[in-house]
Short mmCIF file of C-alpha atoms in Angstrom, two decimals:
data_model
loop_
_atom_site.label_atom_id
_atom_site.label_comp_id
_atom_site.label_asym_id
_atom_site.label_seq_id
_atom_site.Cartn_x
_atom_site.Cartn_y
_atom_site.Cartn_z
CA MET A 250 122.20 53.24 111.29
CA ALA A 251 120.68 55.77 113.59
CA SER A 252 120.02 59.30 112.45
CA LEU A 253 119.10 62.56 114.18
CA ILE A 254 117.33 65.49 112.53
CA LEU A 255 117.20 68.90 114.24
CA ILE A 256 114.91 71.68 113.00
CA SER A 257 115.79 75.16 114.22
CA SER A 258 113.39 78.04 114.64
CA PRO A 259 113.60 81.53 116.20
CA ASN A 260 110.96 80.60 118.75
CA ALA A 261 111.15 76.88 119.25
CA CYS A 262 113.18 73.76 118.62
CA SER A 263 111.90 70.30 117.83
CA ILE A 264 113.91 67.08 117.83
CA THR A 265 112.53 64.06 116.06
CA THR A 266 114.04 60.66 115.91
CA GLY A 267 113.74 57.98 113.25
CA GLY A 268 115.30 54.67 112.40
CA ASN A 269 115.86 51.86 114.76
CA LEU A 270 116.15 53.46 118.21
CA ARG A 271 116.26 51.74 121.56
CA ARG A 272 115.37 53.18 124.89
CA SER A 273 116.48 51.64 128.11
CA LYS A 274 113.95 51.23 130.92
CA HIS A 275 116.52 52.05 133.61
CA SER A 276 119.23 54.02 131.79
CA THR A 277 119.40 56.60 129.00
CA LYS A 278 122.15 54.63 127.33
CA ASN A 279 119.73 51.84 126.25
CA PHE A 280 117.04 52.27 123.59
CA TYR A 281 113.93 50.44 122.49
CA TYR A 282 113.21 49.76 118.85
CA ALA A 283 110.49 52.15 117.71
CA THR A 284 107.33 50.62 116.36
CA SER A 285 106.10 51.37 112.85
CA GLN A 286 103.21 53.37 114.32
CA GLU A 287 105.60 55.59 116.25
CA LYS A 288 107.65 56.17 113.13
CA ARG A 289 104.61 57.30 111.18
CA ALA A 290 103.55 59.68 113.97
CA THR A 291 107.07 61.04 114.23
CA GLN A 292 107.31 61.56 110.48
CA THR A 293 103.95 63.37 110.48
CA GLU A 294 105.15 65.70 113.22
CA TYR A 295 108.34 66.33 111.33
CA ASN A 296 106.54 67.20 108.10
CA HIS A 297 104.18 69.54 109.96
CA LEU A 298 107.00 71.41 111.64
CA ARG A 299 109.01 71.57 108.43
CA LEU A 300 106.05 73.16 106.64
CA GLN A 301 105.68 75.76 109.38
CA GLN A 302 109.34 76.68 109.23
CA SER A 303 109.71 76.64 105.42
CA SER A 304 110.43 80.37 105.36
CA LEU A 305 113.66 79.82 107.25
CA ASN A 306 114.61 76.79 105.20
CA HIS A 307 117.73 75.75 107.10
CA TYR A 308 118.61 72.75 109.20
CA TYR A 309 121.33 70.78 110.88
CA LYS A 310 121.85 67.17 110.00
CA CYS A 311 123.98 64.76 111.97
CA ILE A 312 124.74 61.23 110.83
CA GLU A 313 126.42 58.50 112.91
CA GLY A 314 129.96 57.87 111.75
CA GLY A 315 130.29 61.32 110.32
CA SER A 316 128.47 64.65 110.36
CA THR A 317 127.66 67.45 107.99
CA TYR A 318 126.60 70.90 109.00
CA GLN A 319 124.78 73.41 106.87
CA GLN A 320 124.05 76.68 108.52
CA TYR A 321 123.47 80.20 107.37
CA THR A 322 125.63 83.03 108.59
CA ARG A 323 124.47 86.07 110.45
CA LYS A 324 124.64 87.99 107.17
CA TYR A 325 121.88 85.80 105.77
CA VAL A 326 119.73 86.34 108.83
CA LEU A 327 120.09 90.10 108.48
CA LYS A 328 119.05 89.94 104.85
CA ALA A 329 116.01 87.91 105.79
CA VAL A 330 114.72 90.76 107.94
CA PRO A 331 112.35 93.01 105.90
CA ARG A 332 113.90 96.32 104.87
CA PRO A 333 112.44 99.34 106.68
CA SER A 334 109.97 101.13 104.45
CA PHE A 335 108.64 104.65 104.49
CA ASP A 336 105.23 103.46 103.37
CA PHE A 337 102.45 104.35 105.76
CA GLU A 338 101.52 101.56 108.17
CA PRO A 339 97.83 101.84 109.08
CA HIS A 340 98.05 99.05 111.67
CA ALA A 341 100.28 101.16 113.93
CA SER A 342 97.93 102.27 116.69
CA ASP A 343 100.38 104.56 118.46
CA PRO A 344 99.71 108.17 117.28
CA LYS A 345 103.42 108.94 117.48
CA ASN A 346 104.26 106.01 115.22
CA ILE A 347 101.56 107.07 112.77
CA LEU A 348 102.93 110.63 112.69
CA ASP A 349 106.49 109.39 112.15
CA SER A 350 105.32 107.13 109.31
CA VAL A 351 103.51 110.01 107.63
CA LYS A 352 106.58 112.24 107.93
CA LYS A 353 108.83 109.58 106.41
CA LEU A 354 106.36 109.00 103.60
CA LEU A 355 106.25 112.72 102.80
CA VAL A 356 110.05 112.93 102.77
CA ALA A 357 110.24 109.95 100.41
CA PHE A 358 107.54 111.49 98.19
CA TYR A 359 109.48 114.78 98.11
CA TRP A 360 112.58 113.08 96.69
CA PHE A 361 110.46 110.90 94.41
CA CYS A 362 109.24 114.09 92.69
CA TYR A 363 112.70 115.48 91.82
CA PRO A 364 112.03 118.85 93.54
CA TYR A 365 114.65 120.79 91.55
CA SER A 366 112.92 119.83 88.32
CA MET A 367 109.51 120.85 89.65
CA ILE A 368 110.83 124.20 90.89
CA GLY A 369 112.41 124.87 87.50
CA GLN A 370 109.17 124.14 85.68
CA MET A 371 107.09 126.33 87.99
CA LEU A 372 109.50 129.25 87.56
CA SER A 373 109.52 128.67 83.81
CA ILE A 374 105.73 128.89 83.70
CA ILE A 375 105.83 132.28 85.41
CA SER A 376 108.62 133.51 83.16
CA THR A 377 107.06 132.20 79.94
CA SER A 378 103.69 133.66 80.87
CA LEU A 379 105.31 137.08 81.05
CA LEU A 380 106.41 136.71 77.44
CA ALA A 381 102.83 137.38 76.38
CA VAL A 382 102.61 140.57 78.46
CA GLU A 383 103.02 143.68 76.31
CA LYS A 384 101.14 146.12 78.56
CA LEU A 385 101.08 146.50 82.30
CA SER A 386 97.30 146.40 82.13
CA TYR A 387 97.55 142.73 81.08
CA ILE A 388 98.82 141.85 84.56
CA SER A 389 95.48 141.43 86.28
CA PRO A 390 93.69 138.84 88.44
CA LEU A 391 92.70 137.11 85.20
CA PHE A 392 96.38 136.79 84.28
CA PHE A 393 97.29 135.20 87.63
CA ILE A 394 94.37 132.78 87.34
CA GLY A 395 95.67 131.77 83.91
CA VAL A 396 99.14 131.19 85.34
CA LEU A 397 97.65 129.05 88.10
CA GLN A 398 95.64 127.07 85.54
CA ALA A 399 98.91 126.18 83.83
CA MET A 400 100.88 125.45 87.00
CA VAL A 401 98.54 122.94 88.66
CA PRO A 402 98.28 120.34 85.85
CA GLN A 403 101.93 120.87 84.98
CA LEU A 404 102.85 120.15 88.60
CA PHE A 405 101.14 116.75 88.43
CA MET A 406 102.66 116.09 85.00
CA SER A 407 106.13 116.82 86.38
CA ILE A 408 105.60 114.19 89.10
CA TYR A 409 104.40 111.72 86.46
CA MET A 410 107.39 112.34 84.17
CA ASN A 411 109.91 111.84 86.95
CA GLY A 412 108.02 109.00 88.60
CA VAL A 413 107.38 106.79 85.57
CA ASN A 414 111.07 106.95 84.73
CA GLN A 415 111.98 105.78 88.23
CA LEU A 416 109.46 102.90 88.11
CA PHE A 417 111.21 101.36 85.13
CA ASP A 418 114.74 102.24 86.31
CA VAL A 419 114.66 100.66 89.77
CA GLU A 420 117.46 98.17 89.09
CA ILE A 421 119.59 100.75 87.26
CA ASP A 422 119.08 103.29 90.04
CA LYS A 423 120.32 100.77 92.61
CA ILE A 424 123.71 101.31 90.92
CA ASN A 425 123.49 104.92 89.70
CA LYS A 426 121.19 106.56 92.27
CA PRO A 427 120.75 104.29 95.30
CA HIS A 428 119.44 107.23 97.35
CA LEU A 429 116.19 107.47 95.38
CA PRO A 430 113.07 106.26 97.26
CA LEU A 431 112.25 103.30 95.02
CA ALA A 432 115.84 102.12 94.67
CA SER A 433 116.49 102.35 98.42
CA GLY A 434 113.19 100.74 99.40
CA GLN A 435 111.78 103.84 101.10
CA LEU A 436 108.80 103.59 98.77
CA SER A 437 107.41 100.33 97.46
CA PHE A 438 106.91 99.78 93.74
CA ARG A 439 103.15 99.60 94.30
CA THR A 440 103.07 102.96 96.07
CA GLY A 441 105.15 104.52 93.30
CA ALA A 442 102.82 103.13 90.65
CA ILE A 443 99.75 104.52 92.47
CA ILE A 444 101.37 107.97 92.71
CA VAL A 445 102.32 107.98 89.04
CA ALA A 446 98.91 106.83 87.80
CA SER A 447 97.10 109.32 90.04
CA CYS A 448 99.23 112.26 88.90
CA LEU A 449 98.75 111.40 85.23
CA THR A 450 94.99 111.17 85.68
CA LEU A 451 94.78 114.45 87.62
CA SER A 452 96.96 116.27 85.11
CA LEU A 453 94.86 115.19 82.11
CA TRP A 454 91.58 115.81 83.95
CA ILE A 455 92.46 119.31 85.20
CA SER A 456 93.76 120.46 81.82
CA TRP A 457 90.55 119.20 80.19
CA ILE A 458 88.38 120.98 82.81
CA VAL A 459 90.27 124.24 82.21
CA GLY A 460 89.47 123.92 78.51
CA SER A 461 92.61 125.55 77.12
CA TRP A 462 93.69 123.70 73.98
CA PRO A 463 97.36 124.82 74.23
CA LEU A 464 97.40 123.47 77.78
CA ILE A 465 95.73 120.21 76.71
CA TRP A 466 98.33 119.78 73.97
CA ASN A 467 101.08 120.48 76.50
CA ILE A 468 99.91 117.79 78.93
CA GLY A 469 99.02 115.28 76.23
CA LEU A 470 102.32 115.54 74.36
CA CYS A 471 104.43 115.48 77.53
CA SER A 472 102.65 112.37 78.80
CA LEU A 473 103.10 110.55 75.47
CA ILE A 474 106.77 111.49 75.08
CA TRP A 475 107.80 110.55 78.62
CA THR A 476 105.82 107.35 78.56
CA ALA A 477 107.66 106.33 75.40
CA TYR A 478 110.94 107.51 76.96
CA SER A 479 110.60 105.37 80.08
CA ILE A 480 108.38 102.30 79.59
CA ASN A 481 110.16 99.07 78.71
CA ALA A 482 107.98 97.81 75.85
CA PRO A 483 108.39 97.07 72.13
CA LEU A 484 109.24 100.21 70.13
CA LEU A 485 109.40 102.21 73.38
CA ARG A 486 112.07 102.76 76.04
CA TRP A 487 113.50 105.57 73.90
CA LYS A 488 116.08 106.39 76.56
CA ARG A 489 118.10 103.42 75.29
CA HIS A 490 118.83 105.38 72.10
CA PRO A 491 120.98 108.51 72.58
CA LEU A 492 119.41 110.57 69.81
CA LEU A 493 115.81 109.78 70.82
CA ALA A 494 116.58 110.42 74.50
CA ALA A 495 118.07 113.84 73.75
CA MET A 496 115.18 114.71 71.45
CA CYS A 497 112.63 113.92 74.19
CA ILE A 498 114.22 116.38 76.59
CA PHE A 499 114.82 118.98 73.86
CA ALA A 500 111.23 118.77 72.59
CA THR A 501 109.78 119.10 76.09
CA MET A 502 111.94 121.91 77.46
CA ALA A 503 112.65 123.96 74.33
CA LEU A 504 109.51 123.56 72.17
CA ILE A 505 106.40 122.12 73.85
CA PHE A 506 106.75 123.84 77.18
CA PRO A 507 107.47 127.49 76.20
CA ILE A 508 105.26 127.56 73.09
CA THR A 509 102.16 126.00 74.65
CA ILE A 510 102.36 128.06 77.86
CA PHE A 511 102.86 131.22 75.82
CA LEU A 512 99.83 130.40 73.64
CA HIS A 513 97.76 129.49 76.70
CA ILE A 514 98.27 132.98 78.17
CA GLN A 515 98.08 134.84 74.86
CA THR A 516 95.07 133.16 73.26
CA PHE A 517 93.08 131.56 76.10
CA VAL A 518 93.66 133.99 78.98
CA LEU A 519 94.24 137.35 77.25
CA LYS A 520 92.04 136.48 74.23
CA ARG A 521 94.56 137.84 71.73
CA PRO A 522 95.48 136.48 68.29
CA THR A 523 98.46 134.15 67.95
CA VAL A 524 101.67 136.09 67.43
CA PHE A 525 105.15 134.67 68.08
CA SER A 526 107.06 137.54 69.61
CA ARG A 527 110.78 138.16 69.50
CA SER A 528 111.01 137.34 73.18
CA LEU A 529 109.53 133.88 72.58
CA ILE A 530 112.07 133.23 69.82
CA PHE A 531 114.84 134.21 72.23
CA GLU A 532 113.45 131.85 74.86
CA VAL A 533 113.29 128.93 72.40
CA ALA A 534 116.85 129.59 71.20
CA PHE A 535 118.23 129.76 74.74
CA MET A 536 116.40 126.65 75.94
CA SER A 537 117.33 124.68 72.81
CA LEU A 538 121.02 124.90 73.66
CA TYR A 539 120.54 124.56 77.41
CA SER A 540 118.15 121.59 77.20
CA ILE A 541 120.46 119.64 74.90
CA GLY A 542 123.25 120.26 77.40
CA ILE A 543 121.07 118.94 80.23
CA ALA A 544 119.99 115.94 78.13
CA LEU A 545 123.61 114.96 77.50
CA TYR A 546 124.95 115.74 80.96
CA LYS A 547 122.30 113.83 82.93
CA ASP A 548 123.83 110.55 81.73
CA VAL A 549 127.44 111.47 82.49
CA PRO A 550 127.32 110.38 86.18
CA ASP A 551 125.21 107.30 85.29
CA ILE A 552 127.59 105.63 82.86
CA GLU A 553 128.25 102.61 85.11
CA GLY A 554 124.63 101.57 85.50
CA ASP A 555 123.77 102.40 81.88
CA LYS A 556 126.47 100.07 80.58
CA ALA A 557 125.38 97.29 82.94
CA PHE A 558 121.78 97.42 81.66
CA GLY A 559 122.42 98.07 77.97
CA ILE A 560 121.58 101.80 77.91
CA HIS A 561 123.86 103.06 75.13
CA SER A 562 124.03 106.71 76.12
CA ILE A 563 126.37 109.13 74.39
CA SER A 564 128.49 109.23 77.55
CA ALA A 565 128.82 105.43 77.47
CA ARG A 566 129.87 105.54 73.81
CA LEU A 567 132.13 108.59 73.67
CA GLY A 568 133.39 108.81 77.24
CA GLN A 569 132.57 111.03 80.19
CA LYS A 570 135.22 113.70 79.67
CA TRP A 571 134.36 114.42 76.04
CA VAL A 572 130.61 114.64 76.69
CA PHE A 573 131.13 116.69 79.86
CA TRP A 574 132.97 119.47 78.06
CA LEU A 575 130.54 119.36 75.15
CA CYS A 576 127.77 120.08 77.64
CA VAL A 577 129.72 122.94 79.20
CA PHE A 578 130.19 124.57 75.80
CA LEU A 579 126.46 124.23 75.07
CA PHE A 580 125.65 125.98 78.35
CA GLU A 581 128.09 128.78 77.56
CA MET A 582 126.59 129.17 74.09
CA ALA A 583 123.12 129.49 75.65
CA PHE A 584 124.34 132.38 77.80
CA GLY A 585 125.88 133.86 74.66
CA VAL A 586 122.36 133.98 73.20
CA GLY A 587 121.32 135.97 76.27
CA LEU A 588 124.17 138.41 75.77
CA LEU A 589 123.18 138.94 72.14
CA ALA A 590 119.55 139.54 73.11
CA GLY A 591 120.59 142.20 75.60
CA ALA A 592 123.10 143.77 73.22
CA SER A 593 120.38 144.18 70.56
CA SER A 594 118.54 146.64 72.80
CA SER A 595 118.81 150.34 72.00
CA TYR A 596 118.92 151.16 75.73
CA LEU A 597 122.41 151.30 77.23
CA TRP A 598 121.33 150.37 80.76
CA ILE A 599 119.64 147.19 79.46
CA LYS A 600 122.85 146.25 77.63
CA ILE A 601 124.88 146.74 80.79
CA VAL A 602 122.52 144.89 83.14
CA THR A 603 121.94 141.90 80.87
CA GLY A 604 125.58 141.78 79.79
CA LEU A 605 126.87 141.68 83.35
CA GLY A 606 124.18 139.24 84.47
CA TYR A 607 124.82 136.62 81.80
CA ALA A 608 128.57 137.13 82.03
CA VAL A 609 128.50 136.38 85.77
CA LEU A 610 126.37 133.25 85.31
CA ALA A 611 128.57 131.97 82.48
CA SER A 612 131.74 132.64 84.53
CA VAL A 613 130.41 130.78 87.59
CA LEU A 614 129.49 127.78 85.47
CA TRP A 615 132.88 127.73 83.71
CA HIS A 616 134.84 128.05 86.95
CA GLN A 617 132.95 125.18 88.59
CA ALA A 618 133.34 123.02 85.49
CA LYS A 619 137.13 123.21 85.74
CA ILE A 620 137.16 121.75 89.26
CA VAL A 621 134.72 118.89 88.67
CA ASP A 622 136.18 115.45 89.43
CA LEU A 623 134.83 113.10 86.76
CA LYS A 624 135.76 110.10 88.90
CA SER A 625 133.52 111.25 91.73
CA LYS A 626 129.76 110.83 91.41
CA THR A 627 129.28 113.32 94.23
CA SER A 628 131.25 115.98 92.37
CA MET A 629 129.39 115.37 89.10
CA ARG A 630 125.98 115.46 90.77
CA SER A 631 126.91 118.67 92.55
CA PHE A 632 127.68 120.25 89.18
CA TYR A 633 124.37 118.94 87.80
CA MET A 634 122.51 120.71 90.60
CA LEU A 635 124.51 123.88 89.82
CA ILE A 636 123.19 123.70 86.23
CA TRP A 637 119.65 123.91 87.58
CA LYS A 638 120.49 126.63 90.12
CA VAL A 639 122.05 128.78 87.42
CA ILE A 640 118.98 128.54 85.22
CA PHE A 641 116.80 129.36 88.25
CA LEU A 642 118.74 132.59 88.69
CA LYS A 643 118.51 133.31 84.99
CA ILE A 644 114.73 132.83 85.02
CA ILE A 645 114.11 134.83 88.19
CA TYR A 646 116.34 137.84 87.65
CA TYR A 647 117.03 138.25 83.97
CA LEU A 648 114.63 136.53 81.60
CA PRO A 649 111.35 138.30 82.49
CA PHE A 650 113.14 141.65 82.81
CA VAL A 651 114.93 141.46 79.45
CA GLU A 652 112.03 139.99 77.51
CA TYR A 653 109.47 142.45 78.85
CA ASN A 654 111.68 145.43 77.98
CA ILE A 655 112.41 144.04 74.52
CA ASN A 656 108.67 143.94 73.89
CA ILE A 657 108.28 147.53 75.12
CA ILE A 658 111.09 148.68 72.83
CA ILE A 659 109.49 146.94 69.83
CA LEU A 660 106.13 148.60 70.56
CA LYS A 661 107.73 152.05 70.90
CA LYS A 662 109.44 151.66 67.55
#
């Protein structure tokens, strides 16, 4: 029985024949019987071509008396094409292509860093540093240098904290957050790992060079907590457990961050003895409520992917609606702490300014919460960004002002 094997390739086609074939001397309808030597040469050629085209791995096979066809659709061919990446391509000789690659890489890096989180931390450093200021004379070039000493290593640590979580959440993020650079393929896993390792190293090294023990404790504890939170290893991957996950965010935002930055400015920069002021206590109380709300809410839009990969978040256990409104009440309680802090002042104008300020922020948050569509990821993520924007406004306009004046009032009394 004669057989015909056709190997297809994007650039070439090769037809080999085997079996008993006859070729006519005068007409194409007659065939000679192939010799054993010809068969071996033909088989060798076939094997060589098949090896070269193994990446495509598809063929057509026709058999006399019947035929079977196996062919991949256009969808398969499209999937076989490498996904465009934003990684830099050094082999591109065209300067325009190089510039475009660098721009795309920077854009991907920007979103890899979670910019809203970084902005919040930088503003918090400025605000928390002002907690240690009791006299205007303390605001000097030395003070600004101390703030910068805290901001630089914390900037790299912020990138590490966000990046290491993305490295171990690539498959989950393909469901929950497909726009992220690693999940979408804009950055390769290798590039992400290099960024994360570099930022961790720089953060630890800079804090050690500065020599401030509060700052060293800040960077060391944050790196340990967020490594345990993210890495998928025995006894780690704490984000799988709702209580541990919430405690990681609470400890970082409400305890480690404000206390260590405050002590860095007070003891290392201003060379004063350790004293926990009333303003610091207010900051810790506010951030305790607000950070727990953020810790719980961040999983509300991600319930689908968390369930698929065995992440038993509180939202996955109790339901989105219940957890959503719990978070809203925690945010409102945090602003209530701000109202109480302002109301405790003996100055009427401070009571009015702080009262109106926190009332406006709380009202905006409550109004937006009532129109959130829990079935829409876009709506829930928009509200999540509002949570960060509200705290930005609180830090910029109200926190330093209120806390500084509370300190002045205490000193006058």
